[in-house]
């Protein structure tokens, strides 16, 4: 199952948030979630608009 990734605000490195998804709607994550960054060891908060799915998997397009 692909991981949810953000860019570390301190280093710019791509880091996993600790969450995985098969068919997760990132836009639904409006409340911040926090995790300890494995790169800089600081706590970062993220929302769906900050994140992407590992491996370039795109979310399905919404119907118009």
mmCIF file with all atom_site columns, N, CA and C in Angstrom:
data_model
loop_
_atom_site.group_PDB
_atom_site.id
_atom_site.type_symbol
_atom_site.label_atom_id
_atom_site.label_alt_id
_atom_site.label_comp_id
_atom_site.label_asym_id
_atom_site.label_entity_id
_atom_site.label_seq_id
_atom_site.pdbx_PDB_ins_code
_atom_site.Cartn_x
_atom_site.Cartn_y
_atom_site.Cartn_z
_atom_site.occupancy
_atom_site.B_iso_or_equiv
_atom_site.pdbx_formal_charge
_atom_site.auth_seq_id
_atom_site.auth_comp_id
_atom_site.auth_asym_id
_atom_site.auth_atom_id
_atom_site.pdbx_PDB_model_num
ATOM 1   N N  . UNK A 1 1  ? 0.853   -1.165 0.000   1.00 0.00 ? 1  UNK A N  1
ATOM 2   C CA . UNK A 1 1  ? 0.000   0.000  0.000   1.00 0.00 ? 1  UNK A CA 1
ATOM 3   C C  . UNK A 1 1  ? 0.906   1.238  0.000   1.00 0.00 ? 1  UNK A C  1
ATOM 4   N N  . UNK A 1 2  ? 0.656   2.228  -0.872  1.00 0.00 ? 2  UNK A N  1
ATOM 5   C CA . UNK A 1 2  ? 1.504   3.409  -0.971  1.00 0.00 ? 2  UNK A CA 1
ATOM 6   C C  . UNK A 1 2  ? 1.432   4.289  0.278   1.00 0.00 ? 2  UNK A C  1
ATOM 7   N N  . UNK A 1 3  ? 2.546   4.942  0.565   1.00 0.00 ? 3  UNK A N  1
ATOM 8   C CA . UNK A 1 3  ? 2.619   5.850  1.713   1.00 0.00 ? 3  UNK A CA 1
ATOM 9   C C  . UNK A 1 3  ? 2.184   7.258  1.313   1.00 0.00 ? 3  UNK A C  1
ATOM 10  N N  . UNK A 1 4  ? 1.723   8.015  2.303   1.00 0.00 ? 4  UNK A N  1
ATOM 11  C CA . UNK A 1 4  ? 1.413   9.428  2.115   1.00 0.00 ? 4  UNK A CA 1
ATOM 12  C C  . UNK A 1 4  ? 2.673   10.203 2.480   1.00 0.00 ? 4  UNK A C  1
ATOM 13  N N  . UNK A 1 5  ? 3.110   11.079 1.568   1.00 0.00 ? 5  UNK A N  1
ATOM 14  C CA . UNK A 1 5  ? 4.385   11.779 1.652   1.00 0.00 ? 5  UNK A CA 1
ATOM 15  C C  . UNK A 1 5  ? 4.148   13.288 1.721   1.00 0.00 ? 5  UNK A C  1
ATOM 16  N N  . UNK A 1 6  ? 4.994   13.990 2.481   1.00 0.00 ? 6  UNK A N  1
ATOM 17  C CA . UNK A 1 6  ? 5.039   15.456 2.413   1.00 0.00 ? 6  UNK A CA 1
ATOM 18  C C  . UNK A 1 6  ? 6.499   15.864 2.233   1.00 0.00 ? 6  UNK A C  1
ATOM 19  N N  . UNK A 1 7  ? 6.721   17.135 1.943   1.00 0.00 ? 7  UNK A N  1
ATOM 20  C CA . UNK A 1 7  ? 8.074   17.684 1.917   1.00 0.00 ? 7  UNK A CA 1
ATOM 21  C C  . UNK A 1 7  ? 8.376   18.235 3.297   1.00 0.00 ? 7  UNK A C  1
ATOM 22  N N  . UNK A 1 8  ? 9.521   17.845 3.856   1.00 0.00 ? 8  UNK A N  1
ATOM 23  C CA . UNK A 1 8  ? 9.935   18.359 5.164   1.00 0.00 ? 8  UNK A CA 1
ATOM 24  C C  . UNK A 1 8  ? 10.108  19.869 5.047   1.00 0.00 ? 8  UNK A C  1
ATOM 25  N N  . UNK A 1 9  ? 9.428   20.657 5.885   1.00 0.00 ? 9  UNK A N  1
ATOM 26  C CA . UNK A 1 9  ? 9.555   22.110 5.800   1.00 0.00 ? 9  UNK A CA 1
ATOM 27  C C  . UNK A 1 9  ? 10.956  22.611 6.151   1.00 0.00 ? 9  UNK A C  1
ATOM 28  N N  . UNK A 1 10 ? 11.718  21.822 6.888   1.00 0.00 ? 10 UNK A N  1
ATOM 29  C CA . UNK A 1 10 ? 13.068  22.239 7.291   1.00 0.00 ? 10 UNK A CA 1
ATOM 30  C C  . UNK A 1 10 ? 14.122  21.912 6.242   1.00 0.00 ? 10 UNK A C  1
ATOM 31  N N  . UNK A 1 11 ? 13.999  20.744 5.594   1.00 0.00 ? 11 UNK A N  1
ATOM 32  C CA . UNK A 1 11 ? 15.038  20.295 4.664   1.00 0.00 ? 11 UNK A CA 1
ATOM 33  C C  . UNK A 1 11 ? 14.582  20.206 3.219   1.00 0.00 ? 11 UNK A C  1
ATOM 34  N N  . UNK A 1 12 ? 13.269  20.148 2.997   1.00 0.00 ? 12 UNK A N  1
ATOM 35  C CA . UNK A 1 12 ? 12.735  19.973 1.651   1.00 0.00 ? 12 UNK A CA 1
ATOM 36  C C  . UNK A 1 12 ? 12.719  18.528 1.185   1.00 0.00 ? 12 UNK A C  1
ATOM 37  N N  . UNK A 1 13 ? 13.225  17.614 2.010   1.00 0.00 ? 13 UNK A N  1
ATOM 38  C CA . UNK A 1 13 ? 13.254  16.192 1.652   1.00 0.00 ? 13 UNK A CA 1
ATOM 39  C C  . UNK A 1 13 ? 11.846  15.609 1.678   1.00 0.00 ? 13 UNK A C  1
ATOM 40  N N  . UNK A 1 14 ? 11.583  14.652 0.803   1.00 0.00 ? 14 UNK A N  1
ATOM 41  C CA . UNK A 1 14 ? 10.319  13.919 0.835   1.00 0.00 ? 14 UNK A CA 1
ATOM 42  C C  . UNK A 1 14 ? 10.346  12.964 2.015   1.00 0.00 ? 14 UNK A C  1
ATOM 43  N N  . UNK A 1 15 ? 9.317   13.023 2.862   1.00 0.00 ? 15 UNK A N  1
ATOM 44  C CA . UNK A 1 15 ? 9.263   12.165 4.048   1.00 0.00 ? 15 UNK A CA 1
ATOM 45  C C  . UNK A 1 15 ? 7.879   11.531 4.182   1.00 0.00 ? 15 UNK A C  1
ATOM 46  N N  . UNK A 1 16 ? 7.835   10.280 4.631   1.00 0.00 ? 16 UNK A N  1
ATOM 47  C CA . UNK A 1 16 ? 6.549   9.623  4.861   1.00 0.00 ? 16 UNK A CA 1
ATOM 48  C C  . UNK A 1 16 ? 5.899   10.145 6.136   1.00 0.00 ? 16 UNK A C  1
ATOM 49  N N  . UNK A 1 17 ? 4.585   10.272 6.107   1.00 0.00 ? 17 UNK A N  1
ATOM 50  C CA . UNK A 1 17 ? 3.841   10.790 7.260   1.00 0.00 ? 17 UNK A CA 1
ATOM 51  C C  . UNK A 1 17 ? 3.518   9.719  8.291   1.00 0.00 ? 17 UNK A C  1
ATOM 52  N N  . UNK A 1 18 ? 3.740   8.460  7.925   1.00 0.00 ? 18 UNK A N  1
ATOM 53  C CA . UNK A 1 18 ? 3.350   7.359  8.800   1.00 0.00 ? 18 UNK A CA 1
ATOM 54  C C  . UNK A 1 18 ? 1.990   6.790  8.441   1.00 0.00 ? 18 UNK A C  1
ATOM 55  N N  . UNK A 1 19 ? 1.346   7.372  7.432   1.00 0.00 ? 19 UNK A N  1
ATOM 56  C CA . UNK A 1 19 ? 0.049   6.889  6.959   1.00 0.00 ? 19 UNK A CA 1
ATOM 57  C C  . UNK A 1 19 ? 0.226   6.244  5.595   1.00 0.00 ? 19 UNK A C  1
ATOM 58  N N  . UNK A 1 20 ? -0.583  5.218  5.339   1.00 0.00 ? 20 UNK A N  1
ATOM 59  C CA . UNK A 1 20 ? -0.610  4.545  4.042   1.00 0.00 ? 20 UNK A CA 1
ATOM 60  C C  . UNK A 1 20 ? -2.037  4.582  3.516   1.00 0.00 ? 20 UNK A C  1
ATOM 61  N N  . UNK A 1 21 ? -2.178  4.449  2.204   1.00 0.00 ? 21 UNK A N  1
ATOM 62  C CA . UNK A 1 21 ? -3.511  4.488  1.631   1.00 0.00 ? 21 UNK A CA 1
ATOM 63  C C  . UNK A 1 21 ? -3.616  3.640  0.379   1.00 0.00 ? 21 UNK A C  1
ATOM 64  N N  . UNK A 1 22 ? -4.759  3.111  0.159   1.00 0.00 ? 22 UNK A N  1
ATOM 65  C CA . UNK A 1 22 ? -5.053  2.426  -1.095  1.00 0.00 ? 22 UNK A CA 1
ATOM 66  C C  . UNK A 1 22 ? -5.906  3.340  -1.967  1.00 0.00 ? 22 UNK A C  1
ATOM 67  N N  . UNK A 1 23 ? -6.923  3.927  -1.370  1.00 0.00 ? 23 UNK A N  1
ATOM 68  C CA . UNK A 1 23 ? -7.845  4.794  -2.111  1.00 0.00 ? 23 UNK A CA 1
ATOM 69  C C  . UNK A 1 23 ? -8.293  5.940  -1.217  1.00 0.00 ? 23 UNK A C  1
ATOM 70  N N  . UNK A 1 24 ? -7.346  6.647  -0.673  1.00 0.00 ? 24 UNK A N  1
ATOM 71  C CA . UNK A 1 24 ? -7.571  7.690  0.314   1.00 0.00 ? 24 UNK A CA 1
ATOM 72  C C  . UNK A 1 24 ? -7.766  9.026  -0.381  1.00 0.00 ? 24 UNK A C  1
ATOM 73  N N  . UNK A 1 25 ? -8.767  9.768  -0.003  1.00 0.00 ? 25 UNK A N  1
ATOM 74  C CA . UNK A 1 25 ? -9.014  11.090 -0.565  1.00 0.00 ? 25 UNK A CA 1
ATOM 75  C C  . UNK A 1 25 ? -8.259  12.116 0.269   1.00 0.00 ? 25 UNK A C  1
ATOM 76  N N  . UNK A 1 26 ? -7.106  12.565 -0.208  1.00 0.00 ? 26 UNK A N  1
ATOM 77  C CA . UNK A 1 26 ? -6.291  13.512 0.557   1.00 0.00 ? 26 UNK A CA 1
ATOM 78  C C  . UNK A 1 26 ? -7.031  14.825 0.810   1.00 0.00 ? 26 UNK A C  1
ATOM 79  N N  . UNK A 1 27 ? -7.923  15.210 -0.091  1.00 0.00 ? 27 UNK A N  1
ATOM 80  C CA . UNK A 1 27 ? -8.683  16.446 0.096   1.00 0.00 ? 27 UNK A CA 1
ATOM 81  C C  . UNK A 1 27 ? -9.568  16.374 1.334   1.00 0.00 ? 27 UNK A C  1
ATOM 82  N N  . UNK A 1 28 ? -9.869  15.164 1.799   1.00 0.00 ? 28 UNK A N  1
ATOM 83  C CA . UNK A 1 28 ? -10.715 15.001 2.983   1.00 0.00 ? 28 UNK A CA 1
ATOM 84  C C  . UNK A 1 28 ? -9.960  15.274 4.281   1.00 0.00 ? 28 UNK A C  1
ATOM 85  N N  . UNK A 1 29 ? -8.637  15.364 4.216   1.00 0.00 ? 29 UNK A N  1
ATOM 86  C CA . UNK A 1 29 ? -7.837  15.612 5.427   1.00 0.00 ? 29 UNK A CA 1
ATOM 87  C C  . UNK A 1 29 ? -7.732  17.123 5.614   1.00 0.00 ? 29 UNK A C  1
ATOM 88  N N  . UNK A 1 30 ? -8.697  17.704 6.328   1.00 0.00 ? 30 UNK A N  1
ATOM 89  C CA . UNK A 1 30 ? -8.705  19.151 6.547   1.00 0.00 ? 30 UNK A CA 1
ATOM 90  C C  . UNK A 1 30 ? -8.176  19.521 7.927   1.00 0.00 ? 30 UNK A C  1
ATOM 91  N N  . UNK A 1 31 ? -8.308  18.620 8.875   1.00 0.00 ? 31 UNK A N  1
ATOM 92  C CA . UNK A 1 31 ? -7.734  18.848 10.204  1.00 0.00 ? 31 UNK A CA 1
ATOM 93  C C  . UNK A 1 31 ? -6.268  18.426 10.161  1.00 0.00 ? 31 UNK A C  1
ATOM 94  N N  . UNK A 1 32 ? -5.384  19.222 10.748  1.00 0.00 ? 32 UNK A N  1
ATOM 95  C CA . UNK A 1 32 ? -3.963  18.858 10.693  1.00 0.00 ? 32 UNK A CA 1
ATOM 96  C C  . UNK A 1 32 ? -3.670  17.550 11.424  1.00 0.00 ? 32 UNK A C  1
ATOM 97  N N  . UNK A 1 33 ? -2.763  16.783 10.855  1.00 0.00 ? 33 UNK A N  1
ATOM 98  C CA . UNK A 1 33 ? -2.238  15.568 11.487  1.00 0.00 ? 33 UNK A CA 1
ATOM 99  C C  . UNK A 1 33 ? -0.756  15.806 11.710  1.00 0.00 ? 33 UNK A C  1
ATOM 100 N N  . UNK A 1 34 ? -0.215  15.253 12.773  1.00 0.00 ? 34 UNK A N  1
ATOM 101 C CA . UNK A 1 34 ? 1.188   15.496 13.115  1.00 0.00 ? 34 UNK A CA 1
ATOM 102 C C  . UNK A 1 34 ? 1.985   14.207 13.151  1.00 0.00 ? 34 UNK A C  1
ATOM 103 N N  . UNK A 1 35 ? 3.278   14.329 12.905  1.00 0.00 ? 35 UNK A N  1
ATOM 104 C CA . UNK A 1 35 ? 4.199   13.193 13.006  1.00 0.00 ? 35 UNK A CA 1
ATOM 105 C C  . UNK A 1 35 ? 5.607   13.728 13.238  1.00 0.00 ? 35 UNK A C  1
ATOM 106 N N  . UNK A 1 36 ? 6.471   12.892 13.771  1.00 0.00 ? 36 UNK A N  1
ATOM 107 C CA . UNK A 1 36 ? 7.873   13.262 13.957  1.00 0.00 ? 36 UNK A CA 1
ATOM 108 C C  . UNK A 1 36 ? 8.627   12.895 12.683  1.00 0.00 ? 36 UNK A C  1
ATOM 109 N N  . UNK A 1 37 ? 9.265   13.881 12.097  1.00 0.00 ? 37 UNK A N  1
ATOM 110 C CA . UNK A 1 37 ? 9.969   13.721 10.833  1.00 0.00 ? 37 UNK A CA 1
ATOM 111 C C  . UNK A 1 37 ? 11.206  12.837 11.015  1.00 0.00 ? 37 UNK A C  1
ATOM 112 N N  . UNK A 1 38 ? 11.347  11.803 10.177  1.00 0.00 ? 38 UNK A N  1
ATOM 113 C CA . UNK A 1 38 ? 12.515  10.934 10.285  1.00 0.00 ? 38 UNK A CA 1
ATOM 114 C C  . UNK A 1 38 ? 13.797  11.584 9.754   1.00 0.00 ? 38 UNK A C  1
ATOM 115 N N  . UNK A 1 39 ? 13.682  12.726 9.087   1.00 0.00 ? 39 UNK A N  1
ATOM 116 C CA . UNK A 1 39 ? 14.856  13.401 8.531   1.00 0.00 ? 39 UNK A CA 1
ATOM 117 C C  . UNK A 1 39 ? 15.412  14.439 9.503   1.00 0.00 ? 39 UNK A C  1
ATOM 118 N N  . UNK A 1 40 ? 14.559  15.384 9.953   1.00 0.00 ? 40 UNK A N  1
ATOM 119 C CA . UNK A 1 40 ? 15.044  16.465 10.827  1.00 0.00 ? 40 UNK A CA 1
ATOM 120 C C  . UNK A 1 40 ? 14.665  16.257 12.293  1.00 0.00 ? 40 UNK A C  1
ATOM 121 N N  . UNK A 1 41 ? 13.818  15.274 12.572  1.00 0.00 ? 41 UNK A N  1
ATOM 122 C CA . UNK A 1 41 ? 13.385  14.897 13.927  1.00 0.00 ? 41 UNK A CA 1
ATOM 123 C C  . UNK A 1 41 ? 12.493  15.936 14.607  1.00 0.00 ? 41 UNK A C  1
ATOM 124 N N  . UNK A 1 42 ? 11.967  16.891 13.849  1.00 0.00 ? 42 UNK A N  1
ATOM 125 C CA . UNK A 1 42 ? 10.996  17.844 14.376  1.00 0.00 ? 42 UNK A CA 1
ATOM 126 C C  . UNK A 1 42 ? 9.591   17.290 14.141  1.00 0.00 ? 42 UNK A C  1
ATOM 127 N N  . UNK A 1 43 ? 8.613   17.838 14.863  1.00 0.00 ? 43 UNK A N  1
ATOM 128 C CA . UNK A 1 43 ? 7.216   17.455 14.656  1.00 0.00 ? 43 UNK A CA 1
ATOM 129 C C  . UNK A 1 43 ? 6.632   18.382 13.591  1.00 0.00 ? 43 UNK A C  1
ATOM 130 N N  . UNK A 1 44 ? 6.047   17.780 12.557  1.00 0.00 ? 44 UNK A N  1
ATOM 131 C CA . UNK A 1 44 ? 5.410   18.536 11.480  1.00 0.00 ? 44 UNK A CA 1
ATOM 132 C C  . UNK A 1 44 ? 3.921   18.218 11.456  1.00 0.00 ? 44 UNK A C  1
ATOM 133 N N  . UNK A 1 45 ? 3.115   19.222 11.192  1.00 0.00 ? 45 UNK A N  1
ATOM 134 C CA . UNK A 1 45 ? 1.679   19.034 10.972  1.00 0.00 ? 45 UNK A CA 1
ATOM 135 C C  . UNK A 1 45 ? 1.440   19.092 9.465   1.00 0.00 ? 45 UNK A C  1
ATOM 136 N N  . UNK A 1 46 ? 0.491   18.297 8.991   1.00 0.00 ? 46 UNK A N  1
ATOM 137 C CA . UNK A 1 46 ? 0.167   18.303 7.567   1.00 0.00 ? 46 UNK A CA 1
ATOM 138 C C  . UNK A 1 46 ? -1.329  18.156 7.363   1.00 0.00 ? 46 UNK A C  1
ATOM 139 N N  . UNK A 1 47 ? -1.790  18.653 6.233   1.00 0.00 ? 47 UNK A N  1
ATOM 140 C CA . UNK A 1 47 ? -3.168  18.493 5.774   1.00 0.00 ? 47 UNK A CA 1
ATOM 141 C C  . UNK A 1 47 ? -3.106  17.856 4.391   1.00 0.00 ? 47 UNK A C  1
ATOM 142 N N  . UNK A 1 48 ? -4.252  17.493 3.882   1.00 0.00 ? 48 UNK A N  1
ATOM 143 C CA . UNK A 1 48 ? -4.304  16.840 2.580   1.00 0.00 ? 48 UNK A CA 1
ATOM 144 C C  . UNK A 1 48 ? -3.689  17.644 1.456   1.00 0.00 ? 48 UNK A C  1
ATOM 145 N N  . UNK A 1 49 ? -3.837  18.969 1.486   1.00 0.00 ? 49 UNK A N  1
ATOM 146 C CA . UNK A 1 49 ? -3.276  19.776 0.399   1.00 0.00 ? 49 UNK A CA 1
ATOM 147 C C  . UNK A 1 49 ? -1.755  19.891 0.479   1.00 0.00 ? 49 UNK A C  1
ATOM 148 N N  . UNK A 1 50 ? -1.146  19.441 1.584   1.00 0.00 ? 50 UNK A N  1
ATOM 149 C CA . UNK A 1 50 ? 0.312   19.424 1.727   1.00 0.00 ? 50 UNK A CA 1
ATOM 150 C C  . UNK A 1 50 ? 0.914   18.110 1.236   1.00 0.00 ? 50 UNK A C  1
ATOM 151 N N  . UNK A 1 51 ? 0.078   17.105 1.030   1.00 0.00 ? 51 UNK A N  1
ATOM 152 C CA . UNK A 1 51 ? 0.561   15.734 0.849   1.00 0.00 ? 51 UNK A CA 1
ATOM 153 C C  . UNK A 1 51 ? 0.360   15.224 -0.572  1.00 0.00 ? 51 UNK A C  1
ATOM 154 N N  . UNK A 1 52 ? 1.042   14.122 -0.838  1.00 0.00 ? 52 UNK A N  1
ATOM 155 C CA . UNK A 1 52 ? 0.865   13.395 -2.094  1.00 0.00 ? 52 UNK A CA 1
ATOM 156 C C  . UNK A 1 52 ? 1.053   11.906 -1.807  1.00 0.00 ? 52 UNK A C  1
ATOM 157 N N  . UNK A 1 53 ? 0.666   11.092 -2.754  1.00 0.00 ? 53 UNK A N  1
ATOM 158 C CA . UNK A 1 53 ? 0.770   9.641  -2.601  1.00 0.00 ? 53 UNK A CA 1
ATOM 159 C C  . UNK A 1 53 ? 2.081   9.170  -3.233  1.00 0.00 ? 53 UNK A C  1
ATOM 160 N N  . UNK A 1 54 ? 2.803   8.359  -2.509  1.00 0.00 ? 54 UNK A N  1
ATOM 161 C CA . UNK A 1 54 ? 4.095   7.836  -2.966  1.00 0.00 ? 54 UNK A CA 1
ATOM 162 C C  . UNK A 1 54 ? 3.955   7.110  -4.297  1.00 0.00 ? 54 UNK A C  1
ATOM 163 N N  . UNK A 1 55 ? 4.922   7.299  -5.153  1.00 0.00 ? 55 UNK A N  1
ATOM 164 C CA . UNK A 1 55 ? 4.930   6.598  -6.430  1.00 0.00 ? 55 UNK A CA 1
ATOM 165 C C  . UNK A 1 55 ? 4.164   7.313  -7.523  1.00 0.00 ? 55 UNK A C  1
ATOM 166 N N  . UNK A 1 56 ? 3.727   8.529  -7.259  1.00 0.00 ? 56 UNK A N  1
ATOM 167 C CA . UNK A 1 56 ? 3.048   9.303  -8.279  1.00 0.00 ? 56 UNK A CA 1
ATOM 168 C C  . UNK A 1 56 ? 1.634   8.865  -8.574  1.00 0.00 ? 56 UNK A C  1
ATOM 169 N N  . UNK A 1 57 ? 1.055   8.071  -7.695  1.00 0.00 ? 57 UNK A N  1
ATOM 170 C CA . UNK A 1 57 ? -0.333  7.650  -7.892  1.00 0.00 ? 57 UNK A CA 1
ATOM 171 C C  . UNK A 1 57 ? -1.224  8.877  -7.755  1.00 0.00 ? 57 UNK A C  1
ATOM 172 N N  . UNK A 1 58 ? -2.050  9.092  -8.713  1.00 0.00 ? 58 UNK A N  1
ATOM 173 C CA . UNK A 1 58 ? -2.955  10.247 -8.703  1.00 0.00 ? 58 UNK A CA 1
ATOM 174 C C  . UNK A 1 58 ? -4.314  9.831  -8.165  1.00 0.00 ? 58 UNK A C  1
ATOM 175 N N  . UNK A 1 59 ? -4.956  10.784 -7.514  1.00 0.00 ? 59 UNK A N  1
ATOM 176 C CA . UNK A 1 59 ? -6.323  10.531 -7.060  1.00 0.00 ? 59 UNK A CA 1
ATOM 177 C C  . UNK A 1 59 ? -7.246  10.571 -8.273  1.00 0.00 ? 59 UNK A C  1
ATOM 178 N N  . UNK A 1 60 ? -8.337  9.820  -8.253  1.00 0.00 ? 60 UNK A N  1
ATOM 179 C CA . UNK A 1 60 ? -9.263  9.853  -9.385  1.00 0.00 ? 60 UNK A CA 1
ATOM 180 C C  . UNK A 1 60 ? -9.845  11.248 -9.566  1.00 0.00 ? 60 UNK A C  1
ATOM 181 N N  . UNK A 1 61 ? -10.018 11.645 -10.809 1.00 0.00 ? 61 UNK A N  1
ATOM 182 C CA . UNK A 1 61 ? -10.610 12.953 -11.095 1.00 0.00 ? 61 UNK A CA 1
ATOM 183 C C  . UNK A 1 61 ? -12.066 12.959 -10.666 1.00 0.00 ? 61 UNK A C  1
ATOM 184 N N  . UNK A 1 62 ? -12.496 14.085 -10.146 1.00 0.00 ? 62 UNK A N  1
ATOM 185 C CA . UNK A 1 62 ? -13.892 14.235 -9.751  1.00 0.00 ? 62 UNK A CA 1
ATOM 186 C C  . UNK A 1 62 ? -14.737 14.488 -10.988 1.00 0.00 ? 62 UNK A C  1
ATOM 187 N N  . UNK A 1 63 ? -15.940 13.930 -11.046 1.00 0.00 ? 63 UNK A N  1
ATOM 188 C CA . UNK A 1 63 ? -16.812 14.192 -12.199 1.00 0.00 ? 63 UNK A CA 1
ATOM 189 C C  . UNK A 1 63 ? -17.234 15.656 -12.214 1.00 0.00 ? 63 UNK A C  1
ATOM 190 N N  . UNK A 1 64 ? -17.402 16.191 -13.405 1.00 0.00 ? 64 UNK A N  1
ATOM 191 C CA . UNK A 1 64 ? -17.807 17.609 -13.542 1.00 0.00 ? 64 UNK A CA 1
ATOM 192 C C  . UNK A 1 64 ? -19.289 17.752 -13.461 1.00 0.00 ? 64 UNK A C  1
#
